[in-house]
Coordinates of C-alpha atoms in Angstrom, one line a residue:
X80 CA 0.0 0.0 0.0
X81 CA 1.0 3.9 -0.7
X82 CA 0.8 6.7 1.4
X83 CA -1.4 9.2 -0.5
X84 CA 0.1 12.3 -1.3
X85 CA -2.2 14.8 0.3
X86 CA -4.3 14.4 3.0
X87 CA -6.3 16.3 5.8
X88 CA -4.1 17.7 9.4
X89 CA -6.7 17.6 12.4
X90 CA -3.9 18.9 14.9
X91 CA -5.8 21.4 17.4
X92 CA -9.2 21.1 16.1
X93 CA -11.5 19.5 18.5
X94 CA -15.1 18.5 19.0
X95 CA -17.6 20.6 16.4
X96 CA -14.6 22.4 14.8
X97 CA -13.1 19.2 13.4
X98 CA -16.5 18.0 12.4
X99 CA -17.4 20.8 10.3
X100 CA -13.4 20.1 8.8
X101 CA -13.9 16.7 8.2
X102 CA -17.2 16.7 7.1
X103 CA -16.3 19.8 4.6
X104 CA -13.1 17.8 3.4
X105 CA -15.3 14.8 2.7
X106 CA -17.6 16.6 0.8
X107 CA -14.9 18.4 -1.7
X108 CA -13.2 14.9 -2.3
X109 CA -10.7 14.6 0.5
X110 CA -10.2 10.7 1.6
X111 CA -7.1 11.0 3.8
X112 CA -7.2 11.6 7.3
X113 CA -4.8 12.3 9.8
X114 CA -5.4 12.4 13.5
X115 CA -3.5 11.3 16.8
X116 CA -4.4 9.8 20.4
X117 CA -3.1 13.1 22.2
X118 CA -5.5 15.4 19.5
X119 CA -8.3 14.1 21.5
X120 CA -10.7 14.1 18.5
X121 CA -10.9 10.8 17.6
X122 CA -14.1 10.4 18.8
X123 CA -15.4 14.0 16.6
X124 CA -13.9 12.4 13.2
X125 CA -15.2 9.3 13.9
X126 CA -18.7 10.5 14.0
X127 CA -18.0 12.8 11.2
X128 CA -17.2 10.2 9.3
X129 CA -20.4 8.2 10.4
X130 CA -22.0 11.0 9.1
X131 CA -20.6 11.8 5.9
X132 CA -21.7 8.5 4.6
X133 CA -18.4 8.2 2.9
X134 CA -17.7 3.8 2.7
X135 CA -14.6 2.9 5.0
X136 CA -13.0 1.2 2.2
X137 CA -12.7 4.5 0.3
X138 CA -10.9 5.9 3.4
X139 CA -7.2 6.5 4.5
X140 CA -6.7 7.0 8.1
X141 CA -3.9 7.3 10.2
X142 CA -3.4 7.9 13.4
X143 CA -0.3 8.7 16.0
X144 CA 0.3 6.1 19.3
X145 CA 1.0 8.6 22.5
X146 CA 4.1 8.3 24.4
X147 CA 2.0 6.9 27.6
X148 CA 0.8 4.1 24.9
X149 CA 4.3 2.9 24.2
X150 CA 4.8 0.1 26.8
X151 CA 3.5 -3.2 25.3
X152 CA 0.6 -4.3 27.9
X153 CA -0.3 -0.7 26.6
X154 CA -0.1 -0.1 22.6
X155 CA -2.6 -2.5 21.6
X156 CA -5.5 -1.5 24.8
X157 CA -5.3 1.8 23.6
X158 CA -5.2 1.2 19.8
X159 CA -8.2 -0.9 20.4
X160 CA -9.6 2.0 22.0
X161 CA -8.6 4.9 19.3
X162 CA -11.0 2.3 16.7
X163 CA -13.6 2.4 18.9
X164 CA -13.2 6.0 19.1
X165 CA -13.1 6.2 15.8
X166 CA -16.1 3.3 15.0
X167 CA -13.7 1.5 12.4
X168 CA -12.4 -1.9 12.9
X169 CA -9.2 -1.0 11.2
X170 CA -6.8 2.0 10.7
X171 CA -4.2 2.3 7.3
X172 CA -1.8 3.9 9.5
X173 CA -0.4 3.8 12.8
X174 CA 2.6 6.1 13.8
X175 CA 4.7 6.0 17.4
X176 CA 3.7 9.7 17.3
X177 CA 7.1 10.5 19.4
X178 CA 9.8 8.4 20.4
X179 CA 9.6 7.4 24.1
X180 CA 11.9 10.7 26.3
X181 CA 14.7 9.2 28.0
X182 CA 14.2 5.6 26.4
X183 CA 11.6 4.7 28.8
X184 CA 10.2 2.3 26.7
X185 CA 12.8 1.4 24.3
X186 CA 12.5 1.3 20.3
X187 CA 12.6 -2.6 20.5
X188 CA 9.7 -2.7 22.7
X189 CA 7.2 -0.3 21.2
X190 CA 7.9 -1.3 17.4
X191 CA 7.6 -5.1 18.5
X192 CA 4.2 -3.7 19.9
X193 CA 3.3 -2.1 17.0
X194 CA 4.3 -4.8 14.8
X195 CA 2.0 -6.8 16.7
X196 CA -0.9 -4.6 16.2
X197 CA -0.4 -4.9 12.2
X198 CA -0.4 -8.4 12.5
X199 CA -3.7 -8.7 14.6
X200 CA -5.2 -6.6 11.5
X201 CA -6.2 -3.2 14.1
X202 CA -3.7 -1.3 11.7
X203 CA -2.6 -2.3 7.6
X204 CA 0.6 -0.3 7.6
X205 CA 3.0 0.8 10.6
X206 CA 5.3 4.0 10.9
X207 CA 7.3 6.2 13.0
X208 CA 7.1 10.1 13.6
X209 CA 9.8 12.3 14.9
X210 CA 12.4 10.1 15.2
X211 CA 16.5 11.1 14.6
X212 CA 18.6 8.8 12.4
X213 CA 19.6 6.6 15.3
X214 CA 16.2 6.0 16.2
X215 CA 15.2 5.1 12.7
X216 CA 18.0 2.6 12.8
X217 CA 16.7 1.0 16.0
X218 CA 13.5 0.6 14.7
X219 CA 14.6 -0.7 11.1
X220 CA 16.3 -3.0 13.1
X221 CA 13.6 -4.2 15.0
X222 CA 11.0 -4.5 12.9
X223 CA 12.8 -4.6 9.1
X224 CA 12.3 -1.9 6.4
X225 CA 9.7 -3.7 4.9
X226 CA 7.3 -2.3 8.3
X227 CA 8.0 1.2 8.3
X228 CA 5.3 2.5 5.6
X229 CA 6.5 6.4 6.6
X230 CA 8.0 8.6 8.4
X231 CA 6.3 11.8 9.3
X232 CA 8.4 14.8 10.6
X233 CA 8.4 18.6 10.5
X234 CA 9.4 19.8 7.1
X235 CA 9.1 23.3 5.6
X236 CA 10.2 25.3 3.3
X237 CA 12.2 26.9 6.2
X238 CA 13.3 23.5 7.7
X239 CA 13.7 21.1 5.3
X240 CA 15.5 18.3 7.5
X241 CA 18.0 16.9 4.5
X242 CA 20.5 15.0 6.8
X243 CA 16.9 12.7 8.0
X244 CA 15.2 12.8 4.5
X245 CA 18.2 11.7 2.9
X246 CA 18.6 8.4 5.3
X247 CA 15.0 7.5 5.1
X248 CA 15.3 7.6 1.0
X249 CA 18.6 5.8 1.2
X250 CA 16.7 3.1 2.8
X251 CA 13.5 3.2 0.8
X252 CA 11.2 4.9 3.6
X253 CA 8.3 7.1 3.1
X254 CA 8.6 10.7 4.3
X255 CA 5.4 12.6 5.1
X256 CA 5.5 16.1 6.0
X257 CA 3.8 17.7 8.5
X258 CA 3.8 22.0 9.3
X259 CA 4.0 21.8 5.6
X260 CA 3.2 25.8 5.6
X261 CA 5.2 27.1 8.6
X262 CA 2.4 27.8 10.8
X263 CA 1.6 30.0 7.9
X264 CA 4.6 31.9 8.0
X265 CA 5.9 31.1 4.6
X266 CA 2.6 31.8 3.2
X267 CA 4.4 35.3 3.8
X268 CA 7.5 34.5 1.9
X269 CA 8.4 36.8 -0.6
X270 CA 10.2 34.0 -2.8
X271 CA 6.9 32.0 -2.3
X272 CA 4.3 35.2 -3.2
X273 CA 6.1 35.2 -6.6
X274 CA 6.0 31.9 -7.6
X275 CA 2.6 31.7 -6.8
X276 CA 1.9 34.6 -8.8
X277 CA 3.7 33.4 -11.7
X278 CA 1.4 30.4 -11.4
X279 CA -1.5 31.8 -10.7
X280 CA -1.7 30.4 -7.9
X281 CA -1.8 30.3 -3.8
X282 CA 1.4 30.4 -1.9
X283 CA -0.2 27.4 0.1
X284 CA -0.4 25.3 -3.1
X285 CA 2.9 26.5 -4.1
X286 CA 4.6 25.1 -0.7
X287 CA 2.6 21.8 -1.0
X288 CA 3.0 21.3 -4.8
X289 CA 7.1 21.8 -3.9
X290 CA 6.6 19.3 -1.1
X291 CA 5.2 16.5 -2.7
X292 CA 7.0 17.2 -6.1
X293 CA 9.6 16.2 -3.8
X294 CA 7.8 12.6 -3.0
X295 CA 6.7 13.9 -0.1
X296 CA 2.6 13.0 1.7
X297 CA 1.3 16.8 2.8
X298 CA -1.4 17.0 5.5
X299 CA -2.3 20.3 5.8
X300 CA -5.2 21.5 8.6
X301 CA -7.8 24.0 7.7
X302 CA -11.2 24.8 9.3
X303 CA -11.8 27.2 6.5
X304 CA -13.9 25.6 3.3
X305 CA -11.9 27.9 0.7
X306 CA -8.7 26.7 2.3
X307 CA -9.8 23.0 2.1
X308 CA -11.1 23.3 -1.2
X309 CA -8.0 25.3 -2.5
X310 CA -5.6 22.7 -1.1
X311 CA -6.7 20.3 -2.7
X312 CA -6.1 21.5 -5.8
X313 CA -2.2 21.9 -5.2
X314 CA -1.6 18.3 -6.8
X315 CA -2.4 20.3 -10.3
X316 CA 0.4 22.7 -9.7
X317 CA 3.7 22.0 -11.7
X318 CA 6.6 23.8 -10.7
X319 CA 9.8 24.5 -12.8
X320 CA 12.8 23.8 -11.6
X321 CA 14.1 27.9 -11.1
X322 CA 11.0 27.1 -8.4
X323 CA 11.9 24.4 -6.7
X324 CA 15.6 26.1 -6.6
X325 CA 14.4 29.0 -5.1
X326 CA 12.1 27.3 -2.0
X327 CA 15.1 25.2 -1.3
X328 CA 17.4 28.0 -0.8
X329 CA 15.1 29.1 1.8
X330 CA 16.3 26.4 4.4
X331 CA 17.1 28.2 7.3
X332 CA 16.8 25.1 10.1
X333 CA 13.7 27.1 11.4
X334 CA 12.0 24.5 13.8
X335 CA 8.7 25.1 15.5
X336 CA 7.9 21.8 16.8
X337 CA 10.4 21.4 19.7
X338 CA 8.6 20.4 22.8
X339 CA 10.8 20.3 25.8
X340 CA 11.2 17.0 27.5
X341 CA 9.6 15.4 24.6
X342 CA 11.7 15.9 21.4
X343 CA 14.8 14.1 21.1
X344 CA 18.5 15.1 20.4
X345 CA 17.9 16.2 16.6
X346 CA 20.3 15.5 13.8

């Protein structure tokens, strides 16, 4: 199975916001979805689904294993209860959402876990988020290349995270990219404005088109139907490659995900 490469963020929207997202996305031909135990909506997309009508089978869903999960008399209990949450039998996707701080639970032990949970059929594809090239190499050790469908990380214009892209391509993994658009600040971009003007188009379909041009999954967030809708319609943008040039010159290692006592020791 593939990752597809654009799909709908639900980080920070909860109860009747992420509905209306969901159900909004639905209806303008979204089928990815992208949530996470610690967004504590599970439970709102679930019922949007329900209520879109949309058929399971025609869905992509992922979602992220806390760090309070990660032990293995824990992972599966609380997978089991993100389905029931979301009223599916099954998720596509199932990420360790961040790698357990101080090795608590070590790599072996979580992706053995999680491993476990493809097996029993709760997830079809497993995957990491977050992790720093030795971490990636514990968990390809543990579990084989074959298991890791993705990795999902923070990737921008501003940080685009080469040293941890490069390993996962070098060893055939997926990357998908999360803060896709900065937090909106390189909506702002100068660089970006003009190539989107030259393309008639937004700078927010500029930064995704670039992005997954690039191979990379997007999952932008929006609570706004025009936002949504326009998104979605990044996949028809071609950039040339004076534009892709230009984005990548605007690396600058600008992280905004950096929780302390959560994020690891970055490459």
């Amino acid at each position: 199975m593939s990752i597809p490469a654009l799909g709908l963020g639900t980080f920070r929207l909860k109860d009747d916001v992420v509905i209306a997202s969901v159900k909004t996305a639905l209806e303008l031909g979204y089928r990815t979805i992208d949530t996470a135990q610690i967004y504590e909506n599970e439970a709102a997309i679930g019922q949007a689904i329900i209520e879109s009508g949309i058929p399971r089978k025609d869905l992509y869903i992922t979602t992220k294993i806390w760090i309070e999960n990660l032990s293995k008399d824990k992972l599966i209990p609380s997978l089991k209860k993100s389905l029931s949450d979301l009223q599916t039998h099954y998720v596509d996707l199932t990420l360790i959402h961040w790698p357990s701080p101080n090795d608590a639970v070590s790599v072996e032990e979580f992706m053995q876990a999680l491993l476990e949970a493809k097996k029993l059929g709760l997830t079809r594809e497993i995957g990491i988020s977050n992790f720093t090239i030795p971490l990636m190499k514990q968990a390809i050790a543990t579990v084989g290349i074959e298991n890791i469908a993705t990795h999902q990380i923070e990737l921008s214009p501003y940080l685009q995270n080469n040293k941890v892209v490069n390993f996962a391509k070098e060893n055939g993994i997926h990357i998908t990219s999360y803060m896709t658009l900065a937090y909106g600040k390189a909506l702002k971009d100068n660089v970006i404005q003009s190539i989107a003007e030259k393309h008639g188009a937004t700078p927010a379909q500029v930064i995704l088109a670039w992005a997954m041009e690039k191979g990379y999954s997007v999952i932008p967030s929006s609570t706004k139907r025009e936002n949504l809708a326009s998104n979605l319609l990044s996949v028809n943008i071609k950039l040339d490659s004076e534009d892709k040039k230009a984005i990548d010159s605007l690396d600058n290692n600008d992280r905004l995900v950096n929780p302390e006592g959560l994020a690891p020791n970055w490459d």
